[in-house]
Coordinates of N, CA and C in Angstrom, one line a residue:
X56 N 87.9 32.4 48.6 CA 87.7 31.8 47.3 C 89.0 31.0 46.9
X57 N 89.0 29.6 46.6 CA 90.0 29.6 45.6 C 89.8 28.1 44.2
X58 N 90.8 28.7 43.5 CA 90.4 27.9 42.1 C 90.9 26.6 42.2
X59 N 90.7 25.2 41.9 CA 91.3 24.3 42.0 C 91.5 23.8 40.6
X60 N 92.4 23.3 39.9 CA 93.0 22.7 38.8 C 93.5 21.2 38.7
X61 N 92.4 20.2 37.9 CA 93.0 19.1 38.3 C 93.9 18.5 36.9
X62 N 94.7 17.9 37.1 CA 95.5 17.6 35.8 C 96.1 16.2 36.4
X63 N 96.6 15.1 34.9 CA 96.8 14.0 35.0 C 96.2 12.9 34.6
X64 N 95.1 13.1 34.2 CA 94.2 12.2 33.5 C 94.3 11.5 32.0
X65 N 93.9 10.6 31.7 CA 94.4 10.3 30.2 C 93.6 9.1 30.3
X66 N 94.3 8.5 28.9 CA 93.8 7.1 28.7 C 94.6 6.0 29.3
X67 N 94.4 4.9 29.9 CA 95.3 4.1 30.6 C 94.6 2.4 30.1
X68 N 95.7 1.7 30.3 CA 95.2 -0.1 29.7 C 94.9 -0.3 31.4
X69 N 94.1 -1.3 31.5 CA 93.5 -2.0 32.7 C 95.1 -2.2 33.6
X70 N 94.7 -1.9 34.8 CA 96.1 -2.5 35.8 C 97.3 -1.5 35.8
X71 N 97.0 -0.4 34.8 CA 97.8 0.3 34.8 C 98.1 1.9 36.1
X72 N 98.4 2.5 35.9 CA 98.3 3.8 36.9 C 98.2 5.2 36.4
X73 N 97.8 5.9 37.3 CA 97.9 7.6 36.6 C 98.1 7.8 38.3
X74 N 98.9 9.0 38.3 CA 98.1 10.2 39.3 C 97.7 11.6 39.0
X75 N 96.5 11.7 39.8 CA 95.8 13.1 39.4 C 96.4 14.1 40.4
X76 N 96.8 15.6 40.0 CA 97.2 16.2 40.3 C 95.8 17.3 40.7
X77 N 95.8 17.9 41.6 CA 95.0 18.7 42.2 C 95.5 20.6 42.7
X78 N 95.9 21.4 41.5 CA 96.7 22.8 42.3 C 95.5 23.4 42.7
X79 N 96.2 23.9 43.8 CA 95.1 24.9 44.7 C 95.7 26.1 44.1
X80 N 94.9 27.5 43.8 CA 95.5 29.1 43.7 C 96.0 30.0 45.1
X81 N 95.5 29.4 46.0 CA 96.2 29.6 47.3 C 96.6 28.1 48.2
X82 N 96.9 29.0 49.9 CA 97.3 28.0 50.1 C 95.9 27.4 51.0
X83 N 96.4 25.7 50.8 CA 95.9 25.0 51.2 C 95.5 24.8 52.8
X84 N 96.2 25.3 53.3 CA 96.9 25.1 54.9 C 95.4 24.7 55.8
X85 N 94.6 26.1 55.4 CA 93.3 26.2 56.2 C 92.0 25.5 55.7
X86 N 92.2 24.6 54.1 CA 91.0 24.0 53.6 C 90.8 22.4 54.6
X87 N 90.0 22.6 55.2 CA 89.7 21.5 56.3 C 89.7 19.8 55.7
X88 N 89.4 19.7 54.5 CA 88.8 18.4 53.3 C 89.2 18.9 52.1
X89 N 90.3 18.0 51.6 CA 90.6 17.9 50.2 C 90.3 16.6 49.6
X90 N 89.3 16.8 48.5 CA 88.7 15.4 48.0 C 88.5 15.2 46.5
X91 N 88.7 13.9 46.4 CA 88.5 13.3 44.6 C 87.2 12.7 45.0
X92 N 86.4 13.4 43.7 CA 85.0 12.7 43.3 C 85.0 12.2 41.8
X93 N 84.1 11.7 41.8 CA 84.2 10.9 40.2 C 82.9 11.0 39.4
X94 N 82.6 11.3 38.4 CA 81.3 11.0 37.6 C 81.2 10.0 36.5
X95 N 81.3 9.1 36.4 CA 80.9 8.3 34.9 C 79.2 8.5 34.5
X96 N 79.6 8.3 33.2 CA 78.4 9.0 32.3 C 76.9 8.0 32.9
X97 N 75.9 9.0 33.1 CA 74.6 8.1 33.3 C 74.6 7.9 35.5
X98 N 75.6 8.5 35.7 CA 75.8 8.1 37.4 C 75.7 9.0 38.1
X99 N 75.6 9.3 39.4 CA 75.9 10.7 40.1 C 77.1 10.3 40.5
X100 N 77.1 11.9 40.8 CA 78.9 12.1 41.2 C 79.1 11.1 42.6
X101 N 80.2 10.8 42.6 CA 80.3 9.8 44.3 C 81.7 10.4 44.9
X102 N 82.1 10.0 46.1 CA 83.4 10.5 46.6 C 84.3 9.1 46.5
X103 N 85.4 9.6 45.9 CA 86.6 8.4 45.6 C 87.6 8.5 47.1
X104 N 87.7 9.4 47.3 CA 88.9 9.6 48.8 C 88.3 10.8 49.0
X105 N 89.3 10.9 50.2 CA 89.2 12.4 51.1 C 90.7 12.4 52.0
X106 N 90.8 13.7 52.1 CA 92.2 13.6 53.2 C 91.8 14.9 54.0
X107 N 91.9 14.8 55.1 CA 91.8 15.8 56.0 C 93.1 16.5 56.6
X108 N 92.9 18.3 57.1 CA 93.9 18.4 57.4 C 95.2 18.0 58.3
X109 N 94.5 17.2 59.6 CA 95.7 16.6 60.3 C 96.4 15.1 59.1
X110 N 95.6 14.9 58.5 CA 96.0 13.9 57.6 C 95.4 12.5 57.5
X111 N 94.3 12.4 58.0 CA 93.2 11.5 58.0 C 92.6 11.2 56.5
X112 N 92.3 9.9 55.9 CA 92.2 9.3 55.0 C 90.9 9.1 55.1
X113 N 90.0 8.8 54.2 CA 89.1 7.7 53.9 C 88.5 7.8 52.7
X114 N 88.4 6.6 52.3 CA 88.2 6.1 50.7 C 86.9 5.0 50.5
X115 N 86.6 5.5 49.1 CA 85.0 4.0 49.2 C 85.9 2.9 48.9
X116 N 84.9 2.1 49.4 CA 85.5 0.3 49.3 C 85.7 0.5 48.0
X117 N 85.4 0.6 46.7 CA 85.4 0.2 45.3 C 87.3 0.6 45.2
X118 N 87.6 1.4 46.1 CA 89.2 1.9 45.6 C 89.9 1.5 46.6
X119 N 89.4 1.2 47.8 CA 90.3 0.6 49.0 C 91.7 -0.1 48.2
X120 N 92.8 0.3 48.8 CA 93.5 -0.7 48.3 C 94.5 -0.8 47.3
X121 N 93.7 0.7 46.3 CA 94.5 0.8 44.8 C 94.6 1.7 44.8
X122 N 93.7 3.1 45.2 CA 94.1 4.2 45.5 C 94.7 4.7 46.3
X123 N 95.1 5.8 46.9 CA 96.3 6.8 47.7 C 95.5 8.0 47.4
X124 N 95.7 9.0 48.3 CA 94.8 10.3 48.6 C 96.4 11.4 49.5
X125 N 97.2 12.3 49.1 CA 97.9 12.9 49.5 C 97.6 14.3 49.8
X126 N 98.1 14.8 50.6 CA 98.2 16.8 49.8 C 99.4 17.0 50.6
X127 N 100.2 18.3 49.8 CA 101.4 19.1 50.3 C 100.8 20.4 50.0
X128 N 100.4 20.8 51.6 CA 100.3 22.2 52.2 C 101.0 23.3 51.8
X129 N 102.4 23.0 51.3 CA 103.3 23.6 50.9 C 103.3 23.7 49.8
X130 N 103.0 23.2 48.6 CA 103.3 23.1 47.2 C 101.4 23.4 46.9
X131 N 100.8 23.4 47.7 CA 99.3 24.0 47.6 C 98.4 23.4 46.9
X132 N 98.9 21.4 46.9 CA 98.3 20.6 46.0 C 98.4 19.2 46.5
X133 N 96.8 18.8 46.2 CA 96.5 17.5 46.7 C 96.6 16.4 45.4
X134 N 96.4 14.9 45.9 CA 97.2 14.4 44.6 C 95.9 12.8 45.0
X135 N 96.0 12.3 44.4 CA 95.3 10.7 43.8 C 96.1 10.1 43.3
X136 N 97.0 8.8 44.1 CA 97.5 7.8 43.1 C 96.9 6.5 43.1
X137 N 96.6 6.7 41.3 CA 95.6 5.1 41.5 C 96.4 4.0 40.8
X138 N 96.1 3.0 41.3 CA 96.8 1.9 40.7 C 96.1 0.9 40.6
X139 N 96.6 -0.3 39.4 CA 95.9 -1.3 39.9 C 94.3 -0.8 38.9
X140 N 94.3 0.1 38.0 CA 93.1 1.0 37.7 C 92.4 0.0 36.5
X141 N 91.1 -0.5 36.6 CA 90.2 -1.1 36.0 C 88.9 -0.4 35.3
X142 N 88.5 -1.0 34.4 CA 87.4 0.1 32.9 C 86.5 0.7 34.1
X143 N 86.1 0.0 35.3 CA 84.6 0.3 35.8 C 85.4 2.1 36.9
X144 N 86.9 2.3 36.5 CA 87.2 3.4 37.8 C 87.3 4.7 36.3
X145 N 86.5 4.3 34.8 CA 86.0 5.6 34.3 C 85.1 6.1 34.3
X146 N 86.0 7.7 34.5 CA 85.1 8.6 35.0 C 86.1 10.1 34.6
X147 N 84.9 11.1 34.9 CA 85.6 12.5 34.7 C 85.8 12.9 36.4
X148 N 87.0 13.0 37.2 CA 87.4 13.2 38.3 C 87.5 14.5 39.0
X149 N 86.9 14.9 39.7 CA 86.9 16.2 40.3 C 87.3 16.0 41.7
X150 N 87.9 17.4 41.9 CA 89.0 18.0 43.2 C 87.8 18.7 43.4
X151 N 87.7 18.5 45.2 CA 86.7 19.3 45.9 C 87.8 19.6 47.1
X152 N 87.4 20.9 48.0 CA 88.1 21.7 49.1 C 87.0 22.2 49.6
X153 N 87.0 21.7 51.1 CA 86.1 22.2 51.9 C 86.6 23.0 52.7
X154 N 86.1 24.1 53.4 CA 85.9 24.8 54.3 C 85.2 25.2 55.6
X155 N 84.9 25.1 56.4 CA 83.4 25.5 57.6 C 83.1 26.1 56.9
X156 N 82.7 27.0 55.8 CA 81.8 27.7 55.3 C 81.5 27.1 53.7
X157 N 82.2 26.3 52.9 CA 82.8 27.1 51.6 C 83.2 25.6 51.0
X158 N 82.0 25.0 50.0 CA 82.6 24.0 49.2 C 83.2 24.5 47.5
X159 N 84.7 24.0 47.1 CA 85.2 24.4 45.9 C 85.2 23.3 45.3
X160 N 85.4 23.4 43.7 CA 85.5 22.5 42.8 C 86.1 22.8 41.8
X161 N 86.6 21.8 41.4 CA 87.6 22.3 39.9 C 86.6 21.6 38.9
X162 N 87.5 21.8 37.8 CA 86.8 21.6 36.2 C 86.7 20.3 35.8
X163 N 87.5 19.2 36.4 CA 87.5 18.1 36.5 C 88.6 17.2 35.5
X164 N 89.1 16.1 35.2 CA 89.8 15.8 34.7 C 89.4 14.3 34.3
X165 N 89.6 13.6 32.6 CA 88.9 12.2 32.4 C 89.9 11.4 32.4
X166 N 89.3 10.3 33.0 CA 90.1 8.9 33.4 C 89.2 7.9 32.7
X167 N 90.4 7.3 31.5 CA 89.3 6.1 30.6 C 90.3 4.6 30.7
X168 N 90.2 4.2 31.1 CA 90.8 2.7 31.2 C 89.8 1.9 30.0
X169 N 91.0 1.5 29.7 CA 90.0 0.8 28.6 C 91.7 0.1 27.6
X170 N 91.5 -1.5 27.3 CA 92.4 -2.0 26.6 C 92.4 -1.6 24.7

């Protein structure tokens, strides 16, 4: 089991940046996929990035480019830097950790771009 906590979100003007913070309650070391998903209201949830544990990336085209997808194994927390952030990347942001057995999720965190 473990708890994920995402923090960092707010209100931001177009073009501007945030990063989302992701704490794991343990360590990270053995979660195989640490990932940002996103919901905006009226949509299903979709996947924003992913980072694997040797350190493998991938991101949807909509963020290629402006996003960044990190984790420190050691500090037990994955991260999202977005930049370059536009009204259509609002959304309430969720931290997922996968396992071979075992998908987690945190409580989520809102990201409103808007001038």
């Amino acid at each position: 089991q473990v708890q994920l906590v995402e923090s960092g979100g707010g209100l931001v003007q177009p073009g501007g940046s945030l990063r989302l913070s992701c704490a794991a309650s343990r360590s990270i070391f053995s979660i195989n996929v640490m990932g940002w998903y996103r919901q905006a209201p009226g949509k299903e949830r979709e996947l924003v990035a992913s980072i694997f544990n040797g350190g493998t990336t991938d991101y949807a085209d909509s963020v290629k480019g402006r996003f960044t997808i990190s984790r420190d194994n050691v500090k037990n927390t994955a991260y999202l830097q977005m930049n370059n952030l536009k009204p259509e990347d609002t959304a309430v942001y969720y931290c997922n950790a996968k396992t071979l057995r075992f998908s987690f999720w945190g409580q989520g965190t809102q990201v409103t771009v808007s001038s």
